[in-house]
């Protein structure tokens, strides 16, 4: 397994909780290992219904969202969370194998704040996560880079 060196900030005021909604066991292990290695607290959900419930209950600082999930799709979860005043400011990064023309635009239009096609590049993924975690809540509406 790959080694991930810590490069994130050690500041105690930096938000550190990430909800990963991913039904593929290997992908979940990879996301959890990468995020944990950077000091993030990881909450795991393996289907859409659990992902929605955990987001509503735990209010993570960031959500990593697979698009094709059992129960509810990542797009349905994103739309539900963005329509709820209690969760609408939680940034959501879509991670998906959908990489056809128009897929990124469709996914971003559903309310996702970032996009990364699978297979992901580790350094780019961690940089994208860090970019969301270090921004004040008031500026989350500013566009973020996406990696296709």
PDB file of C-alpha atoms in Angstrom:
ATOM      1  CA  UNK A   1       0.000   0.000   0.000  1.00  0.00           C
ATOM      2  CA  UNK A   2       1.178   3.509  -0.761  1.00  0.00           C
ATOM      3  CA  UNK A   3       2.602   5.712   1.949  1.00  0.00           C
ATOM      4  CA  UNK A   4       1.132   9.161   2.396  1.00  0.00           C
ATOM      5  CA  UNK A   5       3.315  11.781   4.034  1.00  0.00           C
ATOM      6  CA  UNK A   6       1.587  14.428   6.081  1.00  0.00           C
ATOM      7  CA  UNK A   7       1.660  17.780   4.379  1.00  0.00           C
ATOM      8  CA  UNK A   8      -1.407  19.413   5.925  1.00  0.00           C
ATOM      9  CA  UNK A   9      -1.455  22.112   8.542  1.00  0.00           C
ATOM     10  CA  UNK A  10      -1.257  21.140  12.189  1.00  0.00           C
ATOM     11  CA  UNK A  11      -3.248  24.186  13.281  1.00  0.00           C
ATOM     12  CA  UNK A  12      -5.871  23.249  15.832  1.00  0.00           C
ATOM     13  CA  UNK A  13      -8.466  25.612  14.342  1.00  0.00           C
ATOM     14  CA  UNK A  14      -8.481  23.843  10.974  1.00  0.00           C
ATOM     15  CA  UNK A  15     -11.619  21.706  10.467  1.00  0.00           C
ATOM     16  CA  UNK A  16     -10.735  18.039  10.370  1.00  0.00           C
ATOM     17  CA  UNK A  17     -13.833  15.837   9.878  1.00  0.00           C
ATOM     18  CA  UNK A  18     -14.521  14.230   6.495  1.00  0.00           C
ATOM     19  CA  UNK A  19     -17.495  12.020   5.637  1.00  0.00           C
ATOM     20  CA  UNK A  20     -16.645   9.537   2.886  1.00  0.00           C
ATOM     21  CA  UNK A  21     -19.681   8.071   1.098  1.00  0.00           C
ATOM     22  CA  UNK A  22     -18.335   5.194  -1.006  1.00  0.00           C
ATOM     23  CA  UNK A  23     -19.724   1.700  -1.614  1.00  0.00           C
ATOM     24  CA  UNK A  24     -16.527   0.146  -3.005  1.00  0.00           C
ATOM     25  CA  UNK A  25     -14.544  -1.385  -0.126  1.00  0.00           C
ATOM     26  CA  UNK A  26     -11.121  -0.841  -1.715  1.00  0.00           C
ATOM     27  CA  UNK A  27     -11.882   2.780  -2.590  1.00  0.00           C
ATOM     28  CA  UNK A  28     -13.145   3.366   0.965  1.00  0.00           C
ATOM     29  CA  UNK A  29      -9.914   1.945   2.408  1.00  0.00           C
ATOM     30  CA  UNK A  30      -7.840   4.147   0.099  1.00  0.00           C
ATOM     31  CA  UNK A  31      -9.779   7.326   0.939  1.00  0.00           C
ATOM     32  CA  UNK A  32      -9.685   6.552   4.664  1.00  0.00           C
ATOM     33  CA  UNK A  33      -5.946   5.828   4.631  1.00  0.00           C
ATOM     34  CA  UNK A  34      -5.124   8.990   2.677  1.00  0.00           C
ATOM     35  CA  UNK A  35      -7.292  11.235   4.822  1.00  0.00           C
ATOM     36  CA  UNK A  36      -6.243   9.678   8.137  1.00  0.00           C
ATOM     37  CA  UNK A  37      -2.584  10.078   7.169  1.00  0.00           C
ATOM     38  CA  UNK A  38      -3.215  13.820   6.908  1.00  0.00           C
ATOM     39  CA  UNK A  39      -4.790  13.986  10.367  1.00  0.00           C
ATOM     40  CA  UNK A  40      -8.426  14.087   9.276  1.00  0.00           C
ATOM     41  CA  UNK A  41     -11.130  12.287  11.241  1.00  0.00           C
ATOM     42  CA  UNK A  42     -12.948  10.023   8.770  1.00  0.00           C
ATOM     43  CA  UNK A  43     -16.594   8.998   9.000  1.00  0.00           C
ATOM     44  CA  UNK A  44     -17.524   6.155   6.624  1.00  0.00           C
ATOM     45  CA  UNK A  45     -20.828   5.450   4.883  1.00  0.00           C
ATOM     46  CA  UNK A  46     -21.171   2.568   2.431  1.00  0.00           C
ATOM     47  CA  UNK A  47     -24.548   3.485   0.925  1.00  0.00           C
ATOM     48  CA  UNK A  48     -26.543   6.560   0.060  1.00  0.00           C
ATOM     49  CA  UNK A  49     -29.113   6.392   2.849  1.00  0.00           C
ATOM     50  CA  UNK A  50     -26.444   6.064   5.545  1.00  0.00           C
ATOM     51  CA  UNK A  51     -24.412   8.837   3.921  1.00  0.00           C
ATOM     52  CA  UNK A  52     -27.369  11.211   4.037  1.00  0.00           C
ATOM     53  CA  UNK A  53     -28.181  10.324   7.654  1.00  0.00           C
ATOM     54  CA  UNK A  54     -24.573  10.767   8.811  1.00  0.00           C
ATOM     55  CA  UNK A  55     -24.238  14.097   7.015  1.00  0.00           C
ATOM     56  CA  UNK A  56     -27.400  15.365   8.699  1.00  0.00           C
ATOM     57  CA  UNK A  57     -26.417  14.047  12.144  1.00  0.00           C
ATOM     58  CA  UNK A  58     -22.676  14.752  12.234  1.00  0.00           C
ATOM     59  CA  UNK A  59     -22.297  17.902  10.073  1.00  0.00           C
ATOM     60  CA  UNK A  60     -18.800  17.033   8.780  1.00  0.00           C
ATOM     61  CA  UNK A  61     -16.483  19.746   7.491  1.00  0.00           C
ATOM     62  CA  UNK A  62     -16.322  18.060   4.063  1.00  0.00           C
ATOM     63  CA  UNK A  63     -18.026  15.212   2.215  1.00  0.00           C
ATOM     64  CA  UNK A  64     -16.328  12.951  -0.344  1.00  0.00           C
ATOM     65  CA  UNK A  65     -19.247  11.614  -2.395  1.00  0.00           C
ATOM     66  CA  UNK A  66     -19.307   8.708  -4.820  1.00  0.00           C
ATOM     67  CA  UNK A  67     -22.005   9.249  -7.434  1.00  0.00           C
ATOM     68  CA  UNK A  68     -23.246   5.708  -8.063  1.00  0.00           C
ATOM     69  CA  UNK A  69     -24.380   4.330  -4.697  1.00  0.00           C
ATOM     70  CA  UNK A  70     -26.939   1.827  -3.454  1.00  0.00           C
ATOM     71  CA  UNK A  71     -30.006   3.378  -1.818  1.00  0.00           C
ATOM     72  CA  UNK A  72     -29.676   6.944  -3.087  1.00  0.00           C
ATOM     73  CA  UNK A  73     -27.313   8.271  -5.717  1.00  0.00           C
ATOM     74  CA  UNK A  74     -24.653  10.799  -4.814  1.00  0.00           C
ATOM     75  CA  UNK A  75     -26.539  13.365  -6.879  1.00  0.00           C
ATOM     76  CA  UNK A  76     -29.762  12.763  -4.907  1.00  0.00           C
ATOM     77  CA  UNK A  77     -27.890  13.069  -1.600  1.00  0.00           C
ATOM     78  CA  UNK A  78     -26.136  16.240  -2.739  1.00  0.00           C
ATOM     79  CA  UNK A  79     -29.399  17.850  -3.839  1.00  0.00           C
ATOM     80  CA  UNK A  80     -31.052  16.936  -0.521  1.00  0.00           C
ATOM     81  CA  UNK A  81     -28.158  18.321   1.540  1.00  0.00           C
ATOM     82  CA  UNK A  82     -27.914  21.530  -0.498  1.00  0.00           C
ATOM     83  CA  UNK A  83     -31.683  22.128  -0.108  1.00  0.00           C
ATOM     84  CA  UNK A  84     -31.430  21.908   3.710  1.00  0.00           C
ATOM     85  CA  UNK A  85     -30.308  25.089   5.503  1.00  0.00           C
ATOM     86  CA  UNK A  86     -28.564  22.983   8.172  1.00  0.00           C
ATOM     87  CA  UNK A  87     -26.294  21.210   5.661  1.00  0.00           C
ATOM     88  CA  UNK A  88     -26.196  23.403   2.548  1.00  0.00           C
ATOM     89  CA  UNK A  89     -22.796  24.932   3.355  1.00  0.00           C
ATOM     90  CA  UNK A  90     -20.994  21.590   3.745  1.00  0.00           C
ATOM     91  CA  UNK A  91     -18.715  21.309   0.703  1.00  0.00           C
ATOM     92  CA  UNK A  92     -19.079  18.122  -1.340  1.00  0.00           C
ATOM     93  CA  UNK A  93     -16.410  16.674  -3.618  1.00  0.00           C
ATOM     94  CA  UNK A  94     -17.783  14.163  -6.121  1.00  0.00           C
ATOM     95  CA  UNK A  95     -15.536  11.205  -6.884  1.00  0.00           C
ATOM     96  CA  UNK A  96     -16.726   9.097  -9.749  1.00  0.00           C
ATOM     97  CA  UNK A  97     -15.787   6.816 -12.579  1.00  0.00           C
ATOM     98  CA  UNK A  98     -18.145   8.870 -14.756  1.00  0.00           C
ATOM     99  CA  UNK A  99     -15.662  10.733 -16.902  1.00  0.00           C
ATOM    100  CA  UNK A 100     -17.564  11.112 -20.146  1.00  0.00           C
ATOM    101  CA  UNK A 101     -18.107  14.472 -21.790  1.00  0.00           C
ATOM    102  CA  UNK A 102     -20.770  16.364 -19.889  1.00  0.00           C
ATOM    103  CA  UNK A 103     -20.620  14.224 -16.740  1.00  0.00           C
ATOM    104  CA  UNK A 104     -18.557  16.726 -14.760  1.00  0.00           C
ATOM    105  CA  UNK A 105     -20.906  19.559 -15.698  1.00  0.00           C
ATOM    106  CA  UNK A 106     -23.987  17.490 -14.775  1.00  0.00           C
ATOM    107  CA  UNK A 107     -22.475  16.484 -11.428  1.00  0.00           C
ATOM    108  CA  UNK A 108     -21.366  20.025 -10.578  1.00  0.00           C
ATOM    109  CA  UNK A 109     -24.806  21.363 -11.555  1.00  0.00           C
ATOM    110  CA  UNK A 110     -26.358  19.037  -8.946  1.00  0.00           C
ATOM    111  CA  UNK A 111     -24.632  21.057  -6.222  1.00  0.00           C
ATOM    112  CA  UNK A 112     -21.247  19.397  -5.801  1.00  0.00           C
ATOM    113  CA  UNK A 113     -18.471  21.854  -4.982  1.00  0.00           C
ATOM    114  CA  UNK A 114     -15.612  19.837  -6.483  1.00  0.00           C
ATOM    115  CA  UNK A 115     -15.119  16.901  -8.849  1.00  0.00           C
ATOM    116  CA  UNK A 116     -12.481  14.238  -9.240  1.00  0.00           C
ATOM    117  CA  UNK A 117     -12.582  11.385 -11.740  1.00  0.00           C
ATOM    118  CA  UNK A 118     -11.495   7.904 -10.644  1.00  0.00           C
ATOM    119  CA  UNK A 119      -8.890   6.599 -10.535  1.00  0.00           C
ATOM    120  CA  UNK A 120      -7.773   9.545  -8.467  1.00  0.00           C
ATOM    121  CA  UNK A 121      -4.304  11.050  -8.298  1.00  0.00           C
ATOM    122  CA  UNK A 122      -3.327  11.039  -4.621  1.00  0.00           C
ATOM    123  CA  UNK A 123      -1.498  14.367  -4.491  1.00  0.00           C
ATOM    124  CA  UNK A 124      -4.238  16.153  -6.446  1.00  0.00           C
ATOM    125  CA  UNK A 125      -6.948  14.614  -4.256  1.00  0.00           C
ATOM    126  CA  UNK A 126      -5.225  15.681  -1.029  1.00  0.00           C
ATOM    127  CA  UNK A 127      -4.647  19.186  -2.398  1.00  0.00           C
ATOM    128  CA  UNK A 128      -8.331  19.483  -3.343  1.00  0.00           C
ATOM    129  CA  UNK A 129      -9.416  18.288   0.115  1.00  0.00           C
ATOM    130  CA  UNK A 130      -7.027  20.731   1.804  1.00  0.00           C
ATOM    131  CA  UNK A 131      -8.322  23.614  -0.323  1.00  0.00           C
ATOM    132  CA  UNK A 132     -11.828  23.080   1.053  1.00  0.00           C
ATOM    133  CA  UNK A 133     -10.697  22.523   4.631  1.00  0.00           C
ATOM    134  CA  UNK A 134      -8.692  25.730   4.933  1.00  0.00           C
ATOM    135  CA  UNK A 135     -11.304  28.162   3.614  1.00  0.00           C
ATOM    136  CA  UNK A 136     -13.666  30.138   5.844  1.00  0.00           C
ATOM    137  CA  UNK A 137     -17.312  29.077   5.592  1.00  0.00           C
ATOM    138  CA  UNK A 138     -18.316  32.440   4.116  1.00  0.00           C
ATOM    139  CA  UNK A 139     -16.154  31.933   1.036  1.00  0.00           C
ATOM    140  CA  UNK A 140     -17.186  28.374   0.168  1.00  0.00           C
ATOM    141  CA  UNK A 141     -19.238  29.623  -2.751  1.00  0.00           C
ATOM    142  CA  UNK A 142     -16.080  30.590  -4.631  1.00  0.00           C
ATOM    143  CA  UNK A 143     -15.181  28.078  -7.338  1.00  0.00           C
ATOM    144  CA  UNK A 144     -12.672  25.352  -6.582  1.00  0.00           C
ATOM    145  CA  UNK A 145     -10.465  23.553  -9.017  1.00  0.00           C
ATOM    146  CA  UNK A 146     -11.697  20.208 -10.189  1.00  0.00           C
ATOM    147  CA  UNK A 147      -9.564  17.378 -11.407  1.00  0.00           C
ATOM    148  CA  UNK A 148     -10.862  15.290 -14.266  1.00  0.00           C
TER     149      UNK A 148
END
